[in-house]
JSON list of C-alpha atoms in Angstrom, two decimals:
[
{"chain": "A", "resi": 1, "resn": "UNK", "atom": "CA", "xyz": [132.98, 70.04, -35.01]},
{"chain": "A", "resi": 2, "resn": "UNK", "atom": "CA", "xyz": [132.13, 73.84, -34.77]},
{"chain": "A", "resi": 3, "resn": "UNK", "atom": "CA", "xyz": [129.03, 74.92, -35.99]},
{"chain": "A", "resi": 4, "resn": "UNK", "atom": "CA", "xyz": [128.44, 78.59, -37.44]},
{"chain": "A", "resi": 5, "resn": "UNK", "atom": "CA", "xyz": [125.77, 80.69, -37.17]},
{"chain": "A", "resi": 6, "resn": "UNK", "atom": "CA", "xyz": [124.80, 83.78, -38.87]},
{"chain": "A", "resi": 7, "resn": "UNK", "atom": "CA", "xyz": [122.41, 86.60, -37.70]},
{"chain": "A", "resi": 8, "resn": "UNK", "atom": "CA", "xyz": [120.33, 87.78, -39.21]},
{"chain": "A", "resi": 9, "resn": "UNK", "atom": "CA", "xyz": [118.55, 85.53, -41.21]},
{"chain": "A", "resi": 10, "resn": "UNK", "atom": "CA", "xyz": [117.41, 88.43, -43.12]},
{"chain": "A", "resi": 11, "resn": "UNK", "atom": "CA", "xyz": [118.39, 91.71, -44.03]},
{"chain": "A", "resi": 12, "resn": "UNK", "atom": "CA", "xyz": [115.68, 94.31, -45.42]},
{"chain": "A", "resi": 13, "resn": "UNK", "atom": "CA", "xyz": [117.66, 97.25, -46.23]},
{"chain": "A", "resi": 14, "resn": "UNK", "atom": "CA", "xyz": [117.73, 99.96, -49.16]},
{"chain": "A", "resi": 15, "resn": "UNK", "atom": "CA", "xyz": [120.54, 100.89, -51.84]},
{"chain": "A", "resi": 16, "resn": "UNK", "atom": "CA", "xyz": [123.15, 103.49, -50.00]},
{"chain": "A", "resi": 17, "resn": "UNK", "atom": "CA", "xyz": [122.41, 101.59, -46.45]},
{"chain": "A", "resi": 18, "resn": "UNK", "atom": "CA", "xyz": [124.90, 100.09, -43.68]},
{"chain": "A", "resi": 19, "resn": "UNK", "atom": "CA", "xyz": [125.09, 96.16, -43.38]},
{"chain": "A", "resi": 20, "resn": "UNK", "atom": "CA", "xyz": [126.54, 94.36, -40.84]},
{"chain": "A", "resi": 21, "resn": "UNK", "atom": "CA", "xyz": [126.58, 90.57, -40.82]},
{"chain": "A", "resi": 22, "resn": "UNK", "atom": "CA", "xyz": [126.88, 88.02, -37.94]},
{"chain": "A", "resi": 23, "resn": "UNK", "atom": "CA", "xyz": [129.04, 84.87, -37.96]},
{"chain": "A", "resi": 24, "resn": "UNK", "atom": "CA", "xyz": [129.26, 83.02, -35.07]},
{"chain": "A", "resi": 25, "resn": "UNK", "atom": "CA", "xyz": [131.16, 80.25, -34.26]},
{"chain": "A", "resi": 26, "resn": "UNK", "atom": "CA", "xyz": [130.31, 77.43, -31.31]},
{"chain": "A", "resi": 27, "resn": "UNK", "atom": "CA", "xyz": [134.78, 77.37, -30.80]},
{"chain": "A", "resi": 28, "resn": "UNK", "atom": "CA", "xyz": [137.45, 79.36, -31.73]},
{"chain": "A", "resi": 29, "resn": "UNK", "atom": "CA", "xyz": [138.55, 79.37, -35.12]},
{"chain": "A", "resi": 30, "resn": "UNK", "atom": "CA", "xyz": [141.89, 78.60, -35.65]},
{"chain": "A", "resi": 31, "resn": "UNK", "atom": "CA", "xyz": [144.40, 80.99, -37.56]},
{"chain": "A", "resi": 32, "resn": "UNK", "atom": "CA", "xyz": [141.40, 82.86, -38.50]},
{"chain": "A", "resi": 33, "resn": "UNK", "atom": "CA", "xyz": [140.61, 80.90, -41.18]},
{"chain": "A", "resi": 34, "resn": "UNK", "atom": "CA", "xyz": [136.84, 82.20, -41.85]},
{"chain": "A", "resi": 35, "resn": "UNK", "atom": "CA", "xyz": [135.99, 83.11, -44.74]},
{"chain": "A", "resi": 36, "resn": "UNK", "atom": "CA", "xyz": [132.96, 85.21, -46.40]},
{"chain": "A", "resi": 37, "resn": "UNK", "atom": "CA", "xyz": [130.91, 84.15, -49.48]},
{"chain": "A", "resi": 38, "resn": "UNK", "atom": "CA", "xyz": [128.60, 86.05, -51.80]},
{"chain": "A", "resi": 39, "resn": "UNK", "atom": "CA", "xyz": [126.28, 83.90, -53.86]},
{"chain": "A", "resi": 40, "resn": "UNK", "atom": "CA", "xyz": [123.46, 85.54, -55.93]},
{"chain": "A", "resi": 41, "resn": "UNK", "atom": "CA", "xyz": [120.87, 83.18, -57.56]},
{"chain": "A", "resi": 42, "resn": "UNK", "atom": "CA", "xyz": [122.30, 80.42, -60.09]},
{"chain": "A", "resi": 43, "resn": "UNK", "atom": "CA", "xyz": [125.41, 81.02, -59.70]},
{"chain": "A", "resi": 44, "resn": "UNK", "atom": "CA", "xyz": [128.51, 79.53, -57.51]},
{"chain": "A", "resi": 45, "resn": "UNK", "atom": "CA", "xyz": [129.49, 81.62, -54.57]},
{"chain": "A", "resi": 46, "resn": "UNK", "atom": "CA", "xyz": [132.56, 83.97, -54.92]},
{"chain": "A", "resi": 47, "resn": "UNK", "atom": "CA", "xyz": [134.51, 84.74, -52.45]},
{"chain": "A", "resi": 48, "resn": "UNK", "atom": "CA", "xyz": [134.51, 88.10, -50.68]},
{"chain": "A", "resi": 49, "resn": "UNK", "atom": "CA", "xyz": [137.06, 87.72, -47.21]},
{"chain": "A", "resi": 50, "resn": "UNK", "atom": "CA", "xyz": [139.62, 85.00, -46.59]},
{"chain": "A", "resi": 51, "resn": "UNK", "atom": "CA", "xyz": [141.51, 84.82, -42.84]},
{"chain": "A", "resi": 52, "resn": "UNK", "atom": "CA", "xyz": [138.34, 86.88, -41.51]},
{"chain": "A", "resi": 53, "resn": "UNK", "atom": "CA", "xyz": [139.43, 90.28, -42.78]},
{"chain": "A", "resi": 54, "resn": "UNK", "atom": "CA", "xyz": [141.32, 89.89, -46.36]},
{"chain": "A", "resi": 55, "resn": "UNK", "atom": "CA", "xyz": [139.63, 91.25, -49.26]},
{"chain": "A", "resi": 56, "resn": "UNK", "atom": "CA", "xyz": [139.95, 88.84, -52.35]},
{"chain": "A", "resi": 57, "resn": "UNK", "atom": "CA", "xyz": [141.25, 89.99, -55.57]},
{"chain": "A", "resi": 58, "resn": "UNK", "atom": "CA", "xyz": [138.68, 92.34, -57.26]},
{"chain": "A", "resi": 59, "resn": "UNK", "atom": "CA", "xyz": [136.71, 92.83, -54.17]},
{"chain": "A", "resi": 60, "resn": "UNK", "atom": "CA", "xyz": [135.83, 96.22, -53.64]},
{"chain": "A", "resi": 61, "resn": "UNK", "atom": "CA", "xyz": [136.84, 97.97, -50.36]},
{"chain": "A", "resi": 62, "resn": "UNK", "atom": "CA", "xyz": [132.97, 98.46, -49.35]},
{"chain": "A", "resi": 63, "resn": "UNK", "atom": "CA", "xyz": [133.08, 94.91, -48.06]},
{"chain": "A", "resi": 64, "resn": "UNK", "atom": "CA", "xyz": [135.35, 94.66, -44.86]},
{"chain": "A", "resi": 65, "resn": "UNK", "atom": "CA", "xyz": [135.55, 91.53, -42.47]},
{"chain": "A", "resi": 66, "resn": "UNK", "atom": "CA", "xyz": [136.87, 92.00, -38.87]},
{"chain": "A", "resi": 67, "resn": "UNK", "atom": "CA", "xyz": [136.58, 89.55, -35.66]},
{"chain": "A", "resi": 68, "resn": "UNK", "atom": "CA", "xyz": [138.80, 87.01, -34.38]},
{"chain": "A", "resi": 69, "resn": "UNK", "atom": "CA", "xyz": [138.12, 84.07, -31.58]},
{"chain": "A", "resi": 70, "resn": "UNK", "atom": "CA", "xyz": [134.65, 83.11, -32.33]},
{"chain": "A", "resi": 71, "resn": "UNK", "atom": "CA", "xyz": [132.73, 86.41, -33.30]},
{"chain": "A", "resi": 72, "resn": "UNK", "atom": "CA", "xyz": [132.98, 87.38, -36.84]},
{"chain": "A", "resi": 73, "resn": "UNK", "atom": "CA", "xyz": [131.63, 90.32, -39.02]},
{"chain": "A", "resi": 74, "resn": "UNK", "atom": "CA", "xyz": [131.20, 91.29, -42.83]},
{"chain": "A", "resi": 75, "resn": "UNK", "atom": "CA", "xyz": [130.36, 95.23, -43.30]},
{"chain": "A", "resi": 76, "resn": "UNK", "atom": "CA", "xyz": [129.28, 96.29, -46.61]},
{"chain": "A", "resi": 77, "resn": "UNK", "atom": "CA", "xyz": [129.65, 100.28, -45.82]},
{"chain": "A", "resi": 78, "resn": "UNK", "atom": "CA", "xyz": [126.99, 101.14, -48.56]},
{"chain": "A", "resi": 79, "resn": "UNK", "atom": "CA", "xyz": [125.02, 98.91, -50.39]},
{"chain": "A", "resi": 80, "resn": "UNK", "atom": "CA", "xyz": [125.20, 99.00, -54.37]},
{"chain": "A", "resi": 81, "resn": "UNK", "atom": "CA", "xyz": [122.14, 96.97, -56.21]},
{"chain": "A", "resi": 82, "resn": "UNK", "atom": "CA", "xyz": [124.47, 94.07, -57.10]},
{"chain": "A", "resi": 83, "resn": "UNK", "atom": "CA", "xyz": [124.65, 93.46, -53.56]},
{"chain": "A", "resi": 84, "resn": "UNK", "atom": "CA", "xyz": [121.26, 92.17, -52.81]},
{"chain": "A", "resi": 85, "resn": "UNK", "atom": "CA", "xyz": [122.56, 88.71, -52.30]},
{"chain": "A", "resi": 86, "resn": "UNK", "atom": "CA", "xyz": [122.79, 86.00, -49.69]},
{"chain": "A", "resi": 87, "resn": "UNK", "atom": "CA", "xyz": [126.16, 85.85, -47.67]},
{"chain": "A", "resi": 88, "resn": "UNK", "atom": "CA", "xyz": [127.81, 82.67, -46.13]},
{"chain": "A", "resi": 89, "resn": "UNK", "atom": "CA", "xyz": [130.89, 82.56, -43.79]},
{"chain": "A", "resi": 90, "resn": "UNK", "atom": "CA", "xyz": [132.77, 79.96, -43.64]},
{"chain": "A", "resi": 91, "resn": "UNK", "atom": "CA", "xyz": [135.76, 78.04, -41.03]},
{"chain": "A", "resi": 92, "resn": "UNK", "atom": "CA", "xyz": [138.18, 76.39, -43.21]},
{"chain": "A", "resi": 93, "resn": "UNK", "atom": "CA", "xyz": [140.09, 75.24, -40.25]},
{"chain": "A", "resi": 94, "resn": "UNK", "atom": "CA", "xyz": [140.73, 71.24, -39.45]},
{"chain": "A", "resi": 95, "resn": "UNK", "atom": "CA", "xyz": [136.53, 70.40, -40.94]},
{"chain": "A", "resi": 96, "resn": "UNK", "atom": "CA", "xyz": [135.39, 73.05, -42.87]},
{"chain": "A", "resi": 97, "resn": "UNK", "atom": "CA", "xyz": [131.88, 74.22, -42.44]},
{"chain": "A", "resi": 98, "resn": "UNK", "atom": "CA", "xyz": [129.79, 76.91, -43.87]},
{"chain": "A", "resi": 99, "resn": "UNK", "atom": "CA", "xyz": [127.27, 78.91, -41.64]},
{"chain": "A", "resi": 100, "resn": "UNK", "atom": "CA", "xyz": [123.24, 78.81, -42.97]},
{"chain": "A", "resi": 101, "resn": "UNK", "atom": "CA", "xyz": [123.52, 81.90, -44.78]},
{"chain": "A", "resi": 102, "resn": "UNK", "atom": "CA", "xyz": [121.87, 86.01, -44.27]},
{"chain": "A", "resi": 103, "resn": "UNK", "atom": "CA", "xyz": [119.60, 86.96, -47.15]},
{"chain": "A", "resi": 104, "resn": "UNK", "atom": "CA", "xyz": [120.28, 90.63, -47.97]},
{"chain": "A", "resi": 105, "resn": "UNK", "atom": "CA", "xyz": [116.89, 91.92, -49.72]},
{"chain": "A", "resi": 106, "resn": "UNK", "atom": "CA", "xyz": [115.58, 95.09, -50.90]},
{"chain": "A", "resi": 107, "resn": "UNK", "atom": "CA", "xyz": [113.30, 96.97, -48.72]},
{"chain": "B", "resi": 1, "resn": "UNK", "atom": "CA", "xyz": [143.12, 81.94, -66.03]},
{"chain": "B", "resi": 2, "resn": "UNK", "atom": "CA", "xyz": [141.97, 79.12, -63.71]},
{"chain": "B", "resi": 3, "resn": "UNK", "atom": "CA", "xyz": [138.69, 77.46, -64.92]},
{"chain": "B", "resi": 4, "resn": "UNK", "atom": "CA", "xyz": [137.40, 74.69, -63.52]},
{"chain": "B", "resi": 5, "resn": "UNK", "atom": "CA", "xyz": [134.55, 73.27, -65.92]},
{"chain": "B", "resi": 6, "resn": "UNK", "atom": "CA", "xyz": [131.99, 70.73, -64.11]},
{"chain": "B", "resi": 7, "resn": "UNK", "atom": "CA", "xyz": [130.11, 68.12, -66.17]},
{"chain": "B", "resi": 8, "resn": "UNK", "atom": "CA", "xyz": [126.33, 68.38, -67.10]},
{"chain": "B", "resi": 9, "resn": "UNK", "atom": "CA", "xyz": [122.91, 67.99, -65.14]},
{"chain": "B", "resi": 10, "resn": "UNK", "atom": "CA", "xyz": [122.12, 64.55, -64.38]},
{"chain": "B", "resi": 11, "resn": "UNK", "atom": "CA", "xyz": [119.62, 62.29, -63.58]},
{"chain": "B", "resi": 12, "resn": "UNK", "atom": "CA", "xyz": [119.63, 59.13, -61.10]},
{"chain": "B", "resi": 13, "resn": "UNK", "atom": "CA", "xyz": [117.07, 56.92, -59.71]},
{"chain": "B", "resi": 14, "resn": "UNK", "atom": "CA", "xyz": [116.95, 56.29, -55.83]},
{"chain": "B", "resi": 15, "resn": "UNK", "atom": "CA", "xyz": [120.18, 53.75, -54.81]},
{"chain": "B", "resi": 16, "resn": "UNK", "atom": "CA", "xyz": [121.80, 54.77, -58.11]},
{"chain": "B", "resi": 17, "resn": "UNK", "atom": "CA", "xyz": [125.91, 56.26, -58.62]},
{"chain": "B", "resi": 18, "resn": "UNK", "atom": "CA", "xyz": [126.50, 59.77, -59.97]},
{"chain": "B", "resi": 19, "resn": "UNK", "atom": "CA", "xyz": [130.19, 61.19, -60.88]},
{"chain": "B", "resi": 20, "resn": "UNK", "atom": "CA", "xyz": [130.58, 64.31, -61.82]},
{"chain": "B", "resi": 21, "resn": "UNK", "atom": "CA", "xyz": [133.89, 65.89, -62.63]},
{"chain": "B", "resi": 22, "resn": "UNK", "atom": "CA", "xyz": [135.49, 68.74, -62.74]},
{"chain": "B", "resi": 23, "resn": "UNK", "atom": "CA", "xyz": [137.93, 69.57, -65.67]},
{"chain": "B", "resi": 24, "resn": "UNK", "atom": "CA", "xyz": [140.71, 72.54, -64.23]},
{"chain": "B", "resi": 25, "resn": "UNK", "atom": "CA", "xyz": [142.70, 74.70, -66.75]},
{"chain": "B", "resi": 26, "resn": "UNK", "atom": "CA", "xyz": [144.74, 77.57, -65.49]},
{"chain": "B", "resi": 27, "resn": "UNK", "atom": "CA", "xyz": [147.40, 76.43, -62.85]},
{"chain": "B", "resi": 28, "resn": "UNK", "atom": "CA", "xyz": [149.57, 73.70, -61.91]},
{"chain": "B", "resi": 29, "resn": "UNK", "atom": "CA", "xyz": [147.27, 70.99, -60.95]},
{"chain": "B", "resi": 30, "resn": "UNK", "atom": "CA", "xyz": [148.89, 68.84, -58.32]},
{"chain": "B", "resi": 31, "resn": "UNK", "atom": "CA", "xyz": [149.89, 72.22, -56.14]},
{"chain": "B", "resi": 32, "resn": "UNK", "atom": "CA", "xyz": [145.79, 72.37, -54.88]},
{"chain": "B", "resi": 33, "resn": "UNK", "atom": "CA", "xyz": [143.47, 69.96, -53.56]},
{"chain": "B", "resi": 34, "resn": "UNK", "atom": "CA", "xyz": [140.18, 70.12, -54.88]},
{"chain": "B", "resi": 35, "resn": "UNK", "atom": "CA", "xyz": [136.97, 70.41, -52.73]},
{"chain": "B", "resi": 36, "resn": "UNK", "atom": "CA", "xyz": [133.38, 69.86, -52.93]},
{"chain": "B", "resi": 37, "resn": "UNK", "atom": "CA", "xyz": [130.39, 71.00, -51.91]},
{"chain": "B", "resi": 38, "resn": "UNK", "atom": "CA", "xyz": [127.26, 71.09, -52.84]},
{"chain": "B", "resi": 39, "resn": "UNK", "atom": "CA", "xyz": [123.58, 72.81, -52.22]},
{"chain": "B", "resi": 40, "resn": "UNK", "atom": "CA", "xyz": [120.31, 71.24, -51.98]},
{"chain": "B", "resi": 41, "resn": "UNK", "atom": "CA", "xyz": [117.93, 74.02, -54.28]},
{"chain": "B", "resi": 42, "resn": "UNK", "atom": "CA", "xyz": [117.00, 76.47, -51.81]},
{"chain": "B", "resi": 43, "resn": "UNK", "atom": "CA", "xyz": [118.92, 75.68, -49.24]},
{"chain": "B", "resi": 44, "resn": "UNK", "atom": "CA", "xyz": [122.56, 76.68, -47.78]},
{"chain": "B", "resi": 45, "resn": "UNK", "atom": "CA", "xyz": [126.27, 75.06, -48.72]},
{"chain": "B", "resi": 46, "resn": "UNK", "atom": "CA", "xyz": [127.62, 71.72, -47.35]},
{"chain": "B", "resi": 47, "resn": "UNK", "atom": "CA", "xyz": [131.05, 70.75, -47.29]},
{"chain": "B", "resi": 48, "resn": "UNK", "atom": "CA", "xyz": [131.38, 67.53, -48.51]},
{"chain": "B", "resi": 49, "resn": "UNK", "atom": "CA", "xyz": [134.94, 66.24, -48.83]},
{"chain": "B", "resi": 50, "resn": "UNK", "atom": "CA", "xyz": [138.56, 67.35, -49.63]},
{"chain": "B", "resi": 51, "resn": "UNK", "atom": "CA", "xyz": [141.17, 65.56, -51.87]},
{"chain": "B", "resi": 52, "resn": "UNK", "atom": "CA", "xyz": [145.00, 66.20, -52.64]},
{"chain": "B", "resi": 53, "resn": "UNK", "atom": "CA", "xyz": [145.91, 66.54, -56.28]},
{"chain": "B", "resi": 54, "resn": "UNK", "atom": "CA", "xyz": [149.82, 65.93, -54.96]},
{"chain": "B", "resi": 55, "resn": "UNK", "atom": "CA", "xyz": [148.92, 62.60, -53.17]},
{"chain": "B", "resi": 56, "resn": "UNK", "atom": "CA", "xyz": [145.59, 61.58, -53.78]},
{"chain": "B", "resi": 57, "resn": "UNK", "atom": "CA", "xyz": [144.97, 62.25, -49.44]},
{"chain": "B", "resi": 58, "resn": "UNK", "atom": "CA", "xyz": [141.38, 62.44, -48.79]},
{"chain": "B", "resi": 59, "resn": "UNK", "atom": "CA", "xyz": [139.14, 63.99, -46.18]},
{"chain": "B", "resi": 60, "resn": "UNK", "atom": "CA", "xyz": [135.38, 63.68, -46.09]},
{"chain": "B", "resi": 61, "resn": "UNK", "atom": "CA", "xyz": [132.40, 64.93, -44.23]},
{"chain": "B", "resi": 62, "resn": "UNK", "atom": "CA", "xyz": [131.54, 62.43, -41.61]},
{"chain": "B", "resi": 63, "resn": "UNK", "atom": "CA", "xyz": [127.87, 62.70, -42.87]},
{"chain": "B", "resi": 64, "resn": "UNK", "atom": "CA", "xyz": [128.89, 61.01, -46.38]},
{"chain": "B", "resi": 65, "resn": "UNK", "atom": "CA", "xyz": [131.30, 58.37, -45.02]},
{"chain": "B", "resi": 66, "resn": "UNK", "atom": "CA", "xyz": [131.28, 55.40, -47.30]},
{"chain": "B", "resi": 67, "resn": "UNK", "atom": "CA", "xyz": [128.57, 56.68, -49.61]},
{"chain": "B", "resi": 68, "resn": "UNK", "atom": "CA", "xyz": [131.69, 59.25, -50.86]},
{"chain": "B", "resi": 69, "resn": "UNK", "atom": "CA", "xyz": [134.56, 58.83, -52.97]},
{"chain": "B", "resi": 70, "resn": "UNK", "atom": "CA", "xyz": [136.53, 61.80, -54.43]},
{"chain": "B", "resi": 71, "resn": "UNK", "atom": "CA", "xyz": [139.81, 61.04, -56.88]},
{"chain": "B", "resi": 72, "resn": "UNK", "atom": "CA", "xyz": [141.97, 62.94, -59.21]},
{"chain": "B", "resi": 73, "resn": "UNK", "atom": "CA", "xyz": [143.59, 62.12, -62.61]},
{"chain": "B", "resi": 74, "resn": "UNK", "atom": "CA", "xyz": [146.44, 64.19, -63.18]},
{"chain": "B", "resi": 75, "resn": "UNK", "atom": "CA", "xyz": [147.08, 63.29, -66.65]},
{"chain": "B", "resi": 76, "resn": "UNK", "atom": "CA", "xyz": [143.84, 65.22, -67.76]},
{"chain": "B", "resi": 77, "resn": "UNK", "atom": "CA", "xyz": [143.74, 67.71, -64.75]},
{"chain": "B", "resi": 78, "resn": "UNK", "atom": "CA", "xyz": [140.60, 66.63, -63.50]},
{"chain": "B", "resi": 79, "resn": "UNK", "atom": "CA", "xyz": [138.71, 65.63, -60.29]},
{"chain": "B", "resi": 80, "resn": "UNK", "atom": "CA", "xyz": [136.06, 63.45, -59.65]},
{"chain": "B", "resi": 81, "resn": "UNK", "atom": "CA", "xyz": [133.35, 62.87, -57.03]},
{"chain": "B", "resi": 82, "resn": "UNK", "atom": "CA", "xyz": [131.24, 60.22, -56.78]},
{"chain": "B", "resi": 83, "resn": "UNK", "atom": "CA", "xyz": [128.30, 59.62, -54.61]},
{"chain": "B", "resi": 84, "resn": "UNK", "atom": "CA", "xyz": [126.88, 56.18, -54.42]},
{"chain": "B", "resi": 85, "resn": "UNK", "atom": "CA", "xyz": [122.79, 55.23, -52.93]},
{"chain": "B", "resi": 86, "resn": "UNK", "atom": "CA", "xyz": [121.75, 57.74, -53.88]},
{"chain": "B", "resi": 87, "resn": "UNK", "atom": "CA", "xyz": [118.60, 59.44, -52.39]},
{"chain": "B", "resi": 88, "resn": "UNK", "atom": "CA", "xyz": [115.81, 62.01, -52.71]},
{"chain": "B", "resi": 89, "resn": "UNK", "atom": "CA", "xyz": [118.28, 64.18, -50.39]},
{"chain": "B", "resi": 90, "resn": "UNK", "atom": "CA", "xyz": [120.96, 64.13, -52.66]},
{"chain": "B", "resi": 91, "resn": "UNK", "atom": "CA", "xyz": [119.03, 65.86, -55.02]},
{"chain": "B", "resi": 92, "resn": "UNK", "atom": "CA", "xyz": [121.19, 69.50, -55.16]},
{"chain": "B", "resi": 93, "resn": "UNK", "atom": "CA", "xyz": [123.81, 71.39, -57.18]},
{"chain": "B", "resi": 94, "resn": "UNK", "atom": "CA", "xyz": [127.54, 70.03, -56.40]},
{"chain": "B", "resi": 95, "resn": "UNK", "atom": "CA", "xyz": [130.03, 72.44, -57.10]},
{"chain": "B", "resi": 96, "resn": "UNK", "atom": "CA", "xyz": [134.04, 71.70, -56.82]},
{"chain": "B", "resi": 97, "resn": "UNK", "atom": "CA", "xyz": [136.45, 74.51, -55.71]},
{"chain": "B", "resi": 98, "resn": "UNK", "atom": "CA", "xyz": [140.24, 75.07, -56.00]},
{"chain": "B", "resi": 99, "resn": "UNK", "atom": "CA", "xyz": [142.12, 74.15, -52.74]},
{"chain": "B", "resi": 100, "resn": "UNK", "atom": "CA", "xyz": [141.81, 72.21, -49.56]},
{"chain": "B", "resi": 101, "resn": "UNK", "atom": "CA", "xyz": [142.56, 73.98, -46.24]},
{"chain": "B", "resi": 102, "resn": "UNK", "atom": "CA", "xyz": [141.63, 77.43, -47.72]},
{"chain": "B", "resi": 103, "resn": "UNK", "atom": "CA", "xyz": [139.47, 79.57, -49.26]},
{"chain": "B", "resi": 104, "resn": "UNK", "atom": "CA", "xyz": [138.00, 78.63, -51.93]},
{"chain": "B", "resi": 105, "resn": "UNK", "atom": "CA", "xyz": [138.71, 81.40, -54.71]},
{"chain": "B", "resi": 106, "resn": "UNK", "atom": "CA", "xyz": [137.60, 79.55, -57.99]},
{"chain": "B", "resi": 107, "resn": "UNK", "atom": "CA", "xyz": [134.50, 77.33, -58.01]},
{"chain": "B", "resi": 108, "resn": "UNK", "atom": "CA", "xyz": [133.11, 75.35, -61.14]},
{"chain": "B", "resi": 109, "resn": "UNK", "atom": "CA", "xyz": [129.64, 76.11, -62.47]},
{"chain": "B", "resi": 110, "resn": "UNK", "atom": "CA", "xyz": [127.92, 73.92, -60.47]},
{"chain": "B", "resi": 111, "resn": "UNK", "atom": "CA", "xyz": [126.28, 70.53, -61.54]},
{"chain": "B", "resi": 112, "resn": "UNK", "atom": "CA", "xyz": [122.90, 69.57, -60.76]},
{"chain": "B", "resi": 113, "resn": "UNK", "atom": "CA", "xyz": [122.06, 65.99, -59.58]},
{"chain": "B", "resi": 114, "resn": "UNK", "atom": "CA", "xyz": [118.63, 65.18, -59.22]},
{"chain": "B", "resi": 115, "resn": "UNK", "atom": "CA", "xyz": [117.30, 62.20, -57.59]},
{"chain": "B", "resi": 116, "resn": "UNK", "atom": "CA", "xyz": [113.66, 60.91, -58.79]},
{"chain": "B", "resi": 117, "resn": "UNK", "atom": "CA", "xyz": [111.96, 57.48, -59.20]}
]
């Protein structure tokens, strides 16, 4: 089974900042099939990124995903106030998984 | 537009059986599977289990073997998931999603199962 993980854990970073997330996976995911995951508090996640570097419909173009293999990465390019959220990837591949999340918070 | 509308909040005692479903609107029903996963408060998302809507083929997370079982009912558009001995640690919100081997683009609202003696 591959296991993801994601780095940071946190995120402290201001309105109009860079963010990079981490996914990591322990093989190579097939196809590509990671996806990315925004879930703010209460509600169900919504997907951002399907086959590691589509944008899903409405998703603006300050989220991009890249990577391939087993390294993975979500770049917001500058952070609006909506998203202060916490970010999951996710392998969708032969047993889907989801990695343990990064927190983005306001600093 | 596709909906997918869960069932309300409920309450079980330890050893108990919860189903929840999940009522989709929205698109051709048997073309998706239906997946589920769910979030203990606080804490990150677990894949629990796939079914087909076409043939009724299941997958499941090894950690929920035989407590698991996930079915369909295409006559109302609807999926189901129950969990059986139930336990403190099922205590979390259990969301269903639109598709199998994919992305999962529409979720339900979430439904919150909470375990307590």
């Amino acid at each position: 089974e591959i296991v993801l993980t994601q780095s940071p854990a946190t995120l402290s970073l201001s309105p109009g900042e860079r963010a990079t997330l981490s996914c990591r996976a322990s093989q190579s995911v097939s196809s590509s099939y990671l996806a990315w995951y925004q879930q703010k508090p209460g509600q169900a996640p919504r997907l951002l990124i399907f086959v590691a570097s589509s944008r899903a419909t409405g998703v603006p173009d300050r989220f991009r995903g890249s990577g391939s293999g087993t390294d993975f990465t979500l770049t917001i390019s500058r952070l609006e106030p909506e998203d202060f959220a916490v970010y999951y990837c996710q392998q969708y591949g032969k047993s889907p998984v989801f990695g343990p999340g990064t927190r983005i918070d306001l600093k | 537009q596709v909906q997918m509308v869960q069932s309300g909040a409920e309450v079980k005692k330890p050893g108990a059986v919860v189903k929840v479903s999940c009522k989709t609107s929205g698109y051709t029903f048997i073309e998706y599977g239906v997946t589920w996963v769910r979030q203990v408060p606080g804490q990150g998302l677990e894949w629990m289990g796939w079914i087909s809507a076409e043939n009724g083929d299941t997958k499941y997370a090894q950690s929920l073997q035989g407590r698991l079982t996930l079915t369909t009912d295409s006559s109302s558009n609807t999926a189901y998931m129950e969990l059986r001995g139930l336990k403190s640690e099922d205590t979390a919100v259990y969301y269903c999603g639109r598709g199998g081997w994919v992305a999962l683009e529409f979720w339900g609202q979430g439904t919150l199962v909470t375990v307590s003696s």
